[in-house]
XYZ file of C-alpha atoms in Angstrom:
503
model
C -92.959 161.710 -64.848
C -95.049 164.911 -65.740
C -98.561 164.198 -67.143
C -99.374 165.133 -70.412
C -101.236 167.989 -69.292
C -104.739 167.490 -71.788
C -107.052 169.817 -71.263
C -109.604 167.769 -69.224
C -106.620 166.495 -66.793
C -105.411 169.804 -66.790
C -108.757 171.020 -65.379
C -110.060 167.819 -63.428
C -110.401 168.507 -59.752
C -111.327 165.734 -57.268
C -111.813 164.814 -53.540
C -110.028 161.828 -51.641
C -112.635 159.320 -51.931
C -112.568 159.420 -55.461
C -108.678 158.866 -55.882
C -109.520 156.133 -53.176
C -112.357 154.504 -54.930
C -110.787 154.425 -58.438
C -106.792 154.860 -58.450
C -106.631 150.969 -58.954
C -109.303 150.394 -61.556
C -107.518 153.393 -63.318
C -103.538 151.217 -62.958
C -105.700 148.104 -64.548
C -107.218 149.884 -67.311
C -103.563 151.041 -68.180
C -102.299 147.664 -67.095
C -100.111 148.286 -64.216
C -101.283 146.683 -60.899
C -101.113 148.749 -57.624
C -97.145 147.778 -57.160
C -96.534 149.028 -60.075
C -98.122 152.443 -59.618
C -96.691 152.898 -56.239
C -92.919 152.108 -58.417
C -94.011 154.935 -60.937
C -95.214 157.577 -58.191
C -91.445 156.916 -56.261
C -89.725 157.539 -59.496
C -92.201 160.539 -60.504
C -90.805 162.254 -56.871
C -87.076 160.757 -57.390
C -87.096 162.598 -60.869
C -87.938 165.875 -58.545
C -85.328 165.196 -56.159
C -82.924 164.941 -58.920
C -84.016 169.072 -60.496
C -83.521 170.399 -56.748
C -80.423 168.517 -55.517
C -77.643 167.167 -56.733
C -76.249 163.515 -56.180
C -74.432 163.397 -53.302
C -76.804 165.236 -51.071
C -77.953 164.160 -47.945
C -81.866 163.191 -48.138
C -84.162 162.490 -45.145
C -87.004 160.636 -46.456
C -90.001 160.572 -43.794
C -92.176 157.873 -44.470
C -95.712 156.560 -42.328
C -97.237 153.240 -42.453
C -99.241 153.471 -46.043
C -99.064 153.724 -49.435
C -97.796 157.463 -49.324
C -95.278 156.021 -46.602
C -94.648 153.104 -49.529
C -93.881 155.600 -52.180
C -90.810 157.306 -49.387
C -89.331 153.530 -49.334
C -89.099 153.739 -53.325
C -87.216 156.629 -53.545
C -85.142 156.251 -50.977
C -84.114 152.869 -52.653
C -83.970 154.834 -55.989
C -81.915 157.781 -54.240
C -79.464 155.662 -52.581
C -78.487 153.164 -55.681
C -77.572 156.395 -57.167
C -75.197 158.139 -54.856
C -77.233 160.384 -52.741
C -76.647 160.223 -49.310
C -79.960 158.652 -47.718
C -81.161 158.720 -44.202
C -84.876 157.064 -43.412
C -87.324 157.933 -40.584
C -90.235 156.191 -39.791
C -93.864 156.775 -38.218
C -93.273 153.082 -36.375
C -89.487 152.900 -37.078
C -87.913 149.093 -37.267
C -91.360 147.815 -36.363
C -91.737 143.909 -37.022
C -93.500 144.358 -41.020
C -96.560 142.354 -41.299
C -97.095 140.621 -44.913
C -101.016 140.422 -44.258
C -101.837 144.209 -44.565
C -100.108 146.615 -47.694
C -98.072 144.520 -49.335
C -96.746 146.680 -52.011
C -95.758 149.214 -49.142
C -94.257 146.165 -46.949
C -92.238 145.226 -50.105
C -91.122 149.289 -50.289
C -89.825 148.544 -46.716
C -88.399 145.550 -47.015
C -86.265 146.270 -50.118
C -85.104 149.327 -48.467
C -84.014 147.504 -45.068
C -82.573 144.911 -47.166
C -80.020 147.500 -48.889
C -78.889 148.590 -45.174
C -80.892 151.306 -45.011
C -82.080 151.375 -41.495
C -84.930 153.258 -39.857
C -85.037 155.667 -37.083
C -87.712 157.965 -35.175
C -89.409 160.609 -37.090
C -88.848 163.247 -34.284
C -85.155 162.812 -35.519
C -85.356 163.319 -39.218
C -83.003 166.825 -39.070
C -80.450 165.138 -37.311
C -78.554 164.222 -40.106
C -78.218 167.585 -41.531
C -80.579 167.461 -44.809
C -80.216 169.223 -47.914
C -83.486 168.206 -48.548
C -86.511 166.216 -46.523
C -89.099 164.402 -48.328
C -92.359 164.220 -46.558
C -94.211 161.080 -47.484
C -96.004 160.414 -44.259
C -99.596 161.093 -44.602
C -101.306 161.156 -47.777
C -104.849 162.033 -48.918
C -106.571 160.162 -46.614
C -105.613 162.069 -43.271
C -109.084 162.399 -41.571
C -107.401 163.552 -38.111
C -105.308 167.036 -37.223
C -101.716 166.284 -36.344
C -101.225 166.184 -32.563
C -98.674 165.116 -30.338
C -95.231 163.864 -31.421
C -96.246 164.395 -35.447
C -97.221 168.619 -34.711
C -93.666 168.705 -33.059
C -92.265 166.851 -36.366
C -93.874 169.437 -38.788
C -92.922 172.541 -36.086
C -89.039 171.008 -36.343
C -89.262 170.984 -39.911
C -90.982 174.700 -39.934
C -88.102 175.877 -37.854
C -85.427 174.116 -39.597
C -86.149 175.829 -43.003
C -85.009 172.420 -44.656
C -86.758 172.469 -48.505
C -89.362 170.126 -48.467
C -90.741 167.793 -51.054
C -94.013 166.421 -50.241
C -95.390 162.973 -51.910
C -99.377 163.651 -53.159
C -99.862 166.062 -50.243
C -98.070 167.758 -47.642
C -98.960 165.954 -44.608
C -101.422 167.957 -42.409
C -103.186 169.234 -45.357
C -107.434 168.085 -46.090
C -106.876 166.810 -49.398
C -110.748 168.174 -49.767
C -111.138 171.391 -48.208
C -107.247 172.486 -48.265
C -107.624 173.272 -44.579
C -104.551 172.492 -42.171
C -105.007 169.992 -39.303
C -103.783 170.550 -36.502
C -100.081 171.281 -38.361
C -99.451 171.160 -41.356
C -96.035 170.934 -43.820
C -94.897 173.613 -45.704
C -93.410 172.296 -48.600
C -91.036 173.580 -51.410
C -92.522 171.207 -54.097
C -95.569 168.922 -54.136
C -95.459 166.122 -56.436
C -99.317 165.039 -56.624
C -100.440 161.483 -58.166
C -102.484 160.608 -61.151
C -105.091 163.131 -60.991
C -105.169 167.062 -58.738
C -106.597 167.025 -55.086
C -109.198 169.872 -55.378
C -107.456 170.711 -51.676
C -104.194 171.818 -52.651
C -105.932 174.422 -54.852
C -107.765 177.109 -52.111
C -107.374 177.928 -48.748
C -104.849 177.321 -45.783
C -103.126 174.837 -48.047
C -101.969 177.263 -51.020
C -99.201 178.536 -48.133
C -97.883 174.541 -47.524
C -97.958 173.026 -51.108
C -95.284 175.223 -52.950
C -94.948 174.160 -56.344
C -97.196 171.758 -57.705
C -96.577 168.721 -59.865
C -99.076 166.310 -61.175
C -97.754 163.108 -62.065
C -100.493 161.025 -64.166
C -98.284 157.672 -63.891
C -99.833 157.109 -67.311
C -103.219 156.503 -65.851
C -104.643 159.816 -65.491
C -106.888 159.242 -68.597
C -108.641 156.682 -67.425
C -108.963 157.937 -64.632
C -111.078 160.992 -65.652
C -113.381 158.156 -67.645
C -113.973 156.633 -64.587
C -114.959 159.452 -61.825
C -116.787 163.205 -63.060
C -115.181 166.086 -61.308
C -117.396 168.802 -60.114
C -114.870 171.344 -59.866
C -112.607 172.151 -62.717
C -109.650 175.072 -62.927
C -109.846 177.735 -65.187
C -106.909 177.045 -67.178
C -107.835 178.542 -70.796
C -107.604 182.630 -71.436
C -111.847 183.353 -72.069
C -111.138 186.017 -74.848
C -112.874 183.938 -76.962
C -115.830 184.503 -75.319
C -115.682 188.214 -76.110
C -113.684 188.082 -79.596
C -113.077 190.888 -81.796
C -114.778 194.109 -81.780
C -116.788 194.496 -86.041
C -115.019 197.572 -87.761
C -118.706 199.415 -87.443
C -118.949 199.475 -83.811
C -119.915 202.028 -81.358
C -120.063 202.886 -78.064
C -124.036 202.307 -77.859
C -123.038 198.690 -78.913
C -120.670 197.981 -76.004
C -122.784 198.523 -73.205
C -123.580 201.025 -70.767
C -122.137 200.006 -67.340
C -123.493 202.076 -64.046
C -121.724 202.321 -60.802
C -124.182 202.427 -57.603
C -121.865 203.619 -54.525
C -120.070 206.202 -53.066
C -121.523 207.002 -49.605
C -120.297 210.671 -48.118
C -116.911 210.601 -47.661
C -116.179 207.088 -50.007
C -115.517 208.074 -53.249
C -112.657 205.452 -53.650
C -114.283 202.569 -54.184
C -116.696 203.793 -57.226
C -113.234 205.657 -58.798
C -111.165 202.064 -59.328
C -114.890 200.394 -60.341
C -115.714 203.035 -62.877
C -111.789 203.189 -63.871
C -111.968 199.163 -64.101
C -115.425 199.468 -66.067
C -113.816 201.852 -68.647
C -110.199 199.957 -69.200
C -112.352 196.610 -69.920
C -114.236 197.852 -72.386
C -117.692 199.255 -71.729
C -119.035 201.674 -74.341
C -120.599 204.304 -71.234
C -119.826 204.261 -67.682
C -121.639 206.374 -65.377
C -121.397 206.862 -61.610
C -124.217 207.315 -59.329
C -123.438 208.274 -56.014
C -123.811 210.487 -52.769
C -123.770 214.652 -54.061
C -121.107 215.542 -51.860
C -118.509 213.308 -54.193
C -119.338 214.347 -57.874
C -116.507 216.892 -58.235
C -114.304 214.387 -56.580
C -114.971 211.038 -59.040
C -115.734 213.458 -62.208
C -111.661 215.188 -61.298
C -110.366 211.512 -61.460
C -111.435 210.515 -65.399
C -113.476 212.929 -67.920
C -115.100 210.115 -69.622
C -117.056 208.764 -66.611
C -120.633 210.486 -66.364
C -121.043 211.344 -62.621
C -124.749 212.307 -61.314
C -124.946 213.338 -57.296
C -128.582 210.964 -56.038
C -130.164 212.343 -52.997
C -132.808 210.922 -53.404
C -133.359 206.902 -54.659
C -136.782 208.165 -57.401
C -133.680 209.917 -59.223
C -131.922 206.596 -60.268
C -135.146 205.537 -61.906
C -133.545 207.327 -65.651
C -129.821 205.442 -64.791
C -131.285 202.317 -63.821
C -133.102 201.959 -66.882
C -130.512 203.278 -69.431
C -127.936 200.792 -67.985
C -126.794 197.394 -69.374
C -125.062 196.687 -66.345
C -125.107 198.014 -62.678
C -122.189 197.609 -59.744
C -123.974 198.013 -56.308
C -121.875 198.495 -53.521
C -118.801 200.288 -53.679
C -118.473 202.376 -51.219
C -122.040 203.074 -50.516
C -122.300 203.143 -47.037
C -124.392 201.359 -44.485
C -126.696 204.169 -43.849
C -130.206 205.387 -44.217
C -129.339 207.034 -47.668
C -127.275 203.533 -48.854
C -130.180 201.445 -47.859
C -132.419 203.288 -49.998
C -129.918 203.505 -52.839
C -129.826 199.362 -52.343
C -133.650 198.977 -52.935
C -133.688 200.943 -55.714
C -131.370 198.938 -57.602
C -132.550 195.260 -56.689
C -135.743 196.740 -57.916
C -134.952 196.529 -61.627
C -134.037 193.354 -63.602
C -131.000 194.239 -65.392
C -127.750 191.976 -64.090
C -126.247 193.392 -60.924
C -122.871 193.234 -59.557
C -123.537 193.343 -55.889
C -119.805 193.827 -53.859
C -118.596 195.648 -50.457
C -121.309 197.527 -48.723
C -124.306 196.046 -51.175
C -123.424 192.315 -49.658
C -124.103 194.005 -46.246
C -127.558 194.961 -47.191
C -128.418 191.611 -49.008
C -127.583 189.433 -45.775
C -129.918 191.796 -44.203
C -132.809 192.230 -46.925
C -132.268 188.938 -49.103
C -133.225 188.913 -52.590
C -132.539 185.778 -54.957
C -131.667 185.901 -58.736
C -129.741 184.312 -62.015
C -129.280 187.919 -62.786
C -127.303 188.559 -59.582
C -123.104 188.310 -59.345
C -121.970 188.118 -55.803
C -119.029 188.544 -55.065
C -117.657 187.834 -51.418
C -114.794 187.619 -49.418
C -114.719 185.325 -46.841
C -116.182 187.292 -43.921
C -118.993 188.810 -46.303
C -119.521 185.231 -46.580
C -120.261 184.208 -43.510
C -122.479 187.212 -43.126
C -124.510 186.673 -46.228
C -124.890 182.759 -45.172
C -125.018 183.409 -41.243
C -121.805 181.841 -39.814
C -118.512 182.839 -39.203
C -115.612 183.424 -40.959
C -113.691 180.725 -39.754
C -116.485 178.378 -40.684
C -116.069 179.213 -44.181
C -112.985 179.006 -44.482
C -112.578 175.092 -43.441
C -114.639 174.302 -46.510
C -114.810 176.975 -49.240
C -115.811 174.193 -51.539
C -119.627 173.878 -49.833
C -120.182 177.792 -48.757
C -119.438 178.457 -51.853
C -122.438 176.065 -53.703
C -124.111 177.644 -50.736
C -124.032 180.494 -51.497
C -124.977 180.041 -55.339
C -128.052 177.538 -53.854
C -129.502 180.078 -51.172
C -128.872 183.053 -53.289
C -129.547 181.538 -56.783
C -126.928 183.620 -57.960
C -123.502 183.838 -59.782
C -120.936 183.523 -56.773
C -117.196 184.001 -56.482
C -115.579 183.200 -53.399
C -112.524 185.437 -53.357
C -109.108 184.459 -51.856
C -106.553 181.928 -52.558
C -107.815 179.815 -54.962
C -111.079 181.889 -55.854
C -114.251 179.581 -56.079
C -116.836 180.472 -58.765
C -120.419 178.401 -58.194
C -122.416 179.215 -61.407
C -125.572 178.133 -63.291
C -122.390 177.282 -65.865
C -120.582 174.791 -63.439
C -118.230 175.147 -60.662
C -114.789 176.600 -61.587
C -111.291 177.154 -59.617
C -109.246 180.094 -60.570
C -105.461 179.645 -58.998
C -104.146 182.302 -60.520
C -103.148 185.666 -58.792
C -100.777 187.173 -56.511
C -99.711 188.028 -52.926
C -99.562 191.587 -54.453
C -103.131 191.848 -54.606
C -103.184 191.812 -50.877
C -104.629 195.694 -50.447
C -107.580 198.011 -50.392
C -109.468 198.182 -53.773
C -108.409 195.495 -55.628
C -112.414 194.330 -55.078
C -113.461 197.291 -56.585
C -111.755 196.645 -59.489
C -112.869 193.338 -60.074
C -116.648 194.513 -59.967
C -116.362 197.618 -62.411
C -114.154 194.683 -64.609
C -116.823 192.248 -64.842
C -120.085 194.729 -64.855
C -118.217 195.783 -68.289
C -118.197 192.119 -69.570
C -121.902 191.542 -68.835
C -122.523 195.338 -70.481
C -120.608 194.011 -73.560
C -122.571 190.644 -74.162
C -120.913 188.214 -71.970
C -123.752 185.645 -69.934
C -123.556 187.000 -66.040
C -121.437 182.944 -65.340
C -119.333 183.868 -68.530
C -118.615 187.417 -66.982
C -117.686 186.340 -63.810
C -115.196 183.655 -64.869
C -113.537 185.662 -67.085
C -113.430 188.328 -65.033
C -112.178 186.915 -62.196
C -109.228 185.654 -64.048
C -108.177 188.124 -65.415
C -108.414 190.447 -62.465
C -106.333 187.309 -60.869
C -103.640 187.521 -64.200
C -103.260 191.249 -64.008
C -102.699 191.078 -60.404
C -100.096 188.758 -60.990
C -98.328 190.967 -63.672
C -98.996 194.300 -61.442
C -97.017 192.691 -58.908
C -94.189 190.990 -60.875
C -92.108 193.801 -59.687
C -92.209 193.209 -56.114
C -95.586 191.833 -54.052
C -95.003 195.195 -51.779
C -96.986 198.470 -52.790
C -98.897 197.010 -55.621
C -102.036 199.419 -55.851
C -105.401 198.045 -57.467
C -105.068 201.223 -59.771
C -101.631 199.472 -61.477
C -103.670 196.457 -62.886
C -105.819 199.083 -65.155
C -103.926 199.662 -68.319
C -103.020 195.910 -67.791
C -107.076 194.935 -67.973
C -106.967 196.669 -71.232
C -104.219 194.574 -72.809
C -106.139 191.557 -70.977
C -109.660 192.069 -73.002
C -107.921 192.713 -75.822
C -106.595 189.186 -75.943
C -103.057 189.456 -74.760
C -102.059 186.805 -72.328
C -98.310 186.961 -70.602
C -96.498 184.031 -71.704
């Protein structure tokens, strides 16, 4: 069964301990006791099995030694009483079951051996010739990588190309961080229970879960009354926040966005900012940047005001005409950008600080509300002194680290972009593969300097912003994830802040 999908389920995001700590107070508030549950989550992934294959199929249904293992036994009890062709492999198969540990798992088992259904090795689970394998192995409380005999399992399964469904989690996967262990599953489907694993969102894992399926089990209600989640998925379209433009306006009453950047020979960058500032709304839009590239960003759109700075004393005017300012673009990690950088952190008005201005604030720190940061994963590690790879096993804590050291609004880009705000912690897992290539950063900075220039709160700006640079992405690309340039998501950033939303 599908959950209702209410907004504040919809949203929820929560670590393993929780789930742990409150899955079975959750099944007695709704009055089902934990056998019960583990009967609804086997027929929540049976109901999947039926949309991908018909009866008849061959299934191999992997199961371990827990309750994730318990909810395998189900459906391949469910599977075979009707008609499918069902072959089970076990962690510990045909092991002597022992009625003093999980007894609603044991009972799984037992049932399942008593219909004939008899167990063999893991390591053998393609054997049979699958249509389909259901990984129900490990679940979310996998604290270990995968080593031995279990990394050759998922490699086999890897190699065999067999679709995979995967019960909660794919096994291998940090139900917290979304990191892989060791190995990790790569599943077709992912049929998670009662409430969303904040892990299966960001990171490593958004490559292993395929599509994703919350199952409430009629508990996921009470559920959210019982444990607070302190990260929660952008799910709703934020035009609201901007709503319609009065009949009266003009362009003095939309903002006045400035672009800091464009270092000799980098006039890219600053072009798809001050492009991206323009298509999302700002009244004004001005460019500031080295003298050798005004003809070169003026050529590219006549309503863009371009002014060559040699000298930092003749941004003093700009800075203080602007509603907004993007630092970084392109600017360059030289004498001349340096200067340009401590001009601009000089003034109070809300900065977008991206690319080359992230370099200089790792190495000349400044902390503000009124800053946006917004970082991939190795300016990360540079702004908080680690490495990459660091980061990347927990984008959940660099990311409030970032917003804590910094006192700033942070996004996180990637896979499942993490935004740490004075307005909460958000998720956005929305984008596209297609938004793999040079610029597409740019873009997101000139889109949400023209959301703070138009009113928007510097946490509001960078929410919406980052979602619907994520949305337009995924629309830019819709034709093919191959060649998408950061330059095709402009006219759909127009229809975007406009309040158009694709269906």
């Amino acid at each position: 069964m599908e959950t209702s999908q209410t907004t504040s389920l919809a949203q929820s995001l929560y670590c393993a301990e929780q789930l742990q700590r409150s899955e079975a107070r959750a099944g007695e508030a709704a009055g089902y006791s934990l056998a019960q549950l583990m009967s609804l989550a086997g027929r929540a992934v049976f109901e999947q099995l039926q949309h991908r294959v018909g009866a008849g199929a061959r299934i191999a249904i992997c199961c371990g030694e827990g309750n994730n293992g318990g909810d395998g036994y189900i459906v391949a009890r469910l599977a075979h009483q009707a008609g499918y062709k069902v072959d089970v492999y076990a962690l510990k198969a045909n092991t002597k079951l022992d009625h003093t540990g999980n007894e609603p798992a044991l009972q799984a088992r037992q049932a399942c051996r008593e219909l004939g259904l008899t167990e063999q090795p893991l390591l053998d689970c393609l054997s049979c010739s699958p249509d389909l394998v259901i990984d129900a192995v490990f679940g979310i409380g996998l604290s270990r990588p995968l080593e031995g005999e279990l990394a050759e399992w998922v490699r086999k399964l890897k190699q065999s190309r067999v679709p995979v469904l995967a019960v909660d989690i794919p096994s291998g996967i940090d139900a917290d961080t979304g990191t892989v262990m060791g190995e990790a599953v790569i599943a077709e489907t992912t049929v998670t229970m009662i409430a969303y694993k904040r892990g299966l969102f960001t990171g490593a894992s958004r490559n292993h879960v395929g599509h994703l399926v919350l199952a409430d089990l009629g508990v996921g209600q009470h559920f959210v009354q019982l444990e607070k989640s302190d990260w929660r998925r952008v799910t709703d379209n934020p035009y609201p926040w901007l709503g319609e433009r009065p009949i009266g306006a003009h362009k003095g009453d939309n903002g006045h966005v400035l672009i800091v950047g464009a270092g000799p020979g980098m006039p890219g960058a600053s072009v798809l900012a001050m492009l991206a500032a323009l298509r999302a709304g700002a009244g004004k839009v001005s460019v500031a940047c080295h003298p050798s590239n005004v003809s070169i960003i003026a050529s590219q759109q006549p309503e863009a005001m371009v002014h060559g700075i040699e000298q930092p004393e003749q941004l003093t005017s700009l800075l203080d005409a602007a509603s907004a300012i993007v630092v970084g673009p392109g600017l360059g990690r030289d004498e001349w950008a340096f200067n340009i950088y401590r001009a601009c952190m000089a003034v109070n008005t809300c900065k977008v600080i991206d690319a080359d201005a992230l370099y200089w604030l790792a190495h000349d720190p400044v902390q503000s509300s009124q800053l946006i940061l917004t970082p991939h994963p190795g300016e990360a590690a540079r702004l908080l002194k680690c490495r990459t790879q660091d980061i990347e096993k927990d984008r959940f804590a660099h990311a409030l680290s970032l917003h804590n050291q910094y006192h700033a609004q942070v996004v996180l880009k990637g896979a499942g972009s993490l935004i740490s705000s004075s307005r909460g912690n958000w998720l956005v897992d929305r984008g596209s593969p297609a938004m793999a290539s040079g610029g597409m950063g740019d873009c997101l900075a000139g889109l949400i300097g023209a959301l703070v220039a138009q009113g928007l709160a510097p946490a509001q700006a960078l929410t919406a912003g980052v979602y619907w640079h994520a949305v337009a992405g995924e629309e830019a690309g819709a034709e093919g994830v191959r060649g998408t340039l950061a330059s095709d998501l402009m006219p759909i950033i127009r229809k975007l802040v406009n309040g158009w939303m694709p269906e």
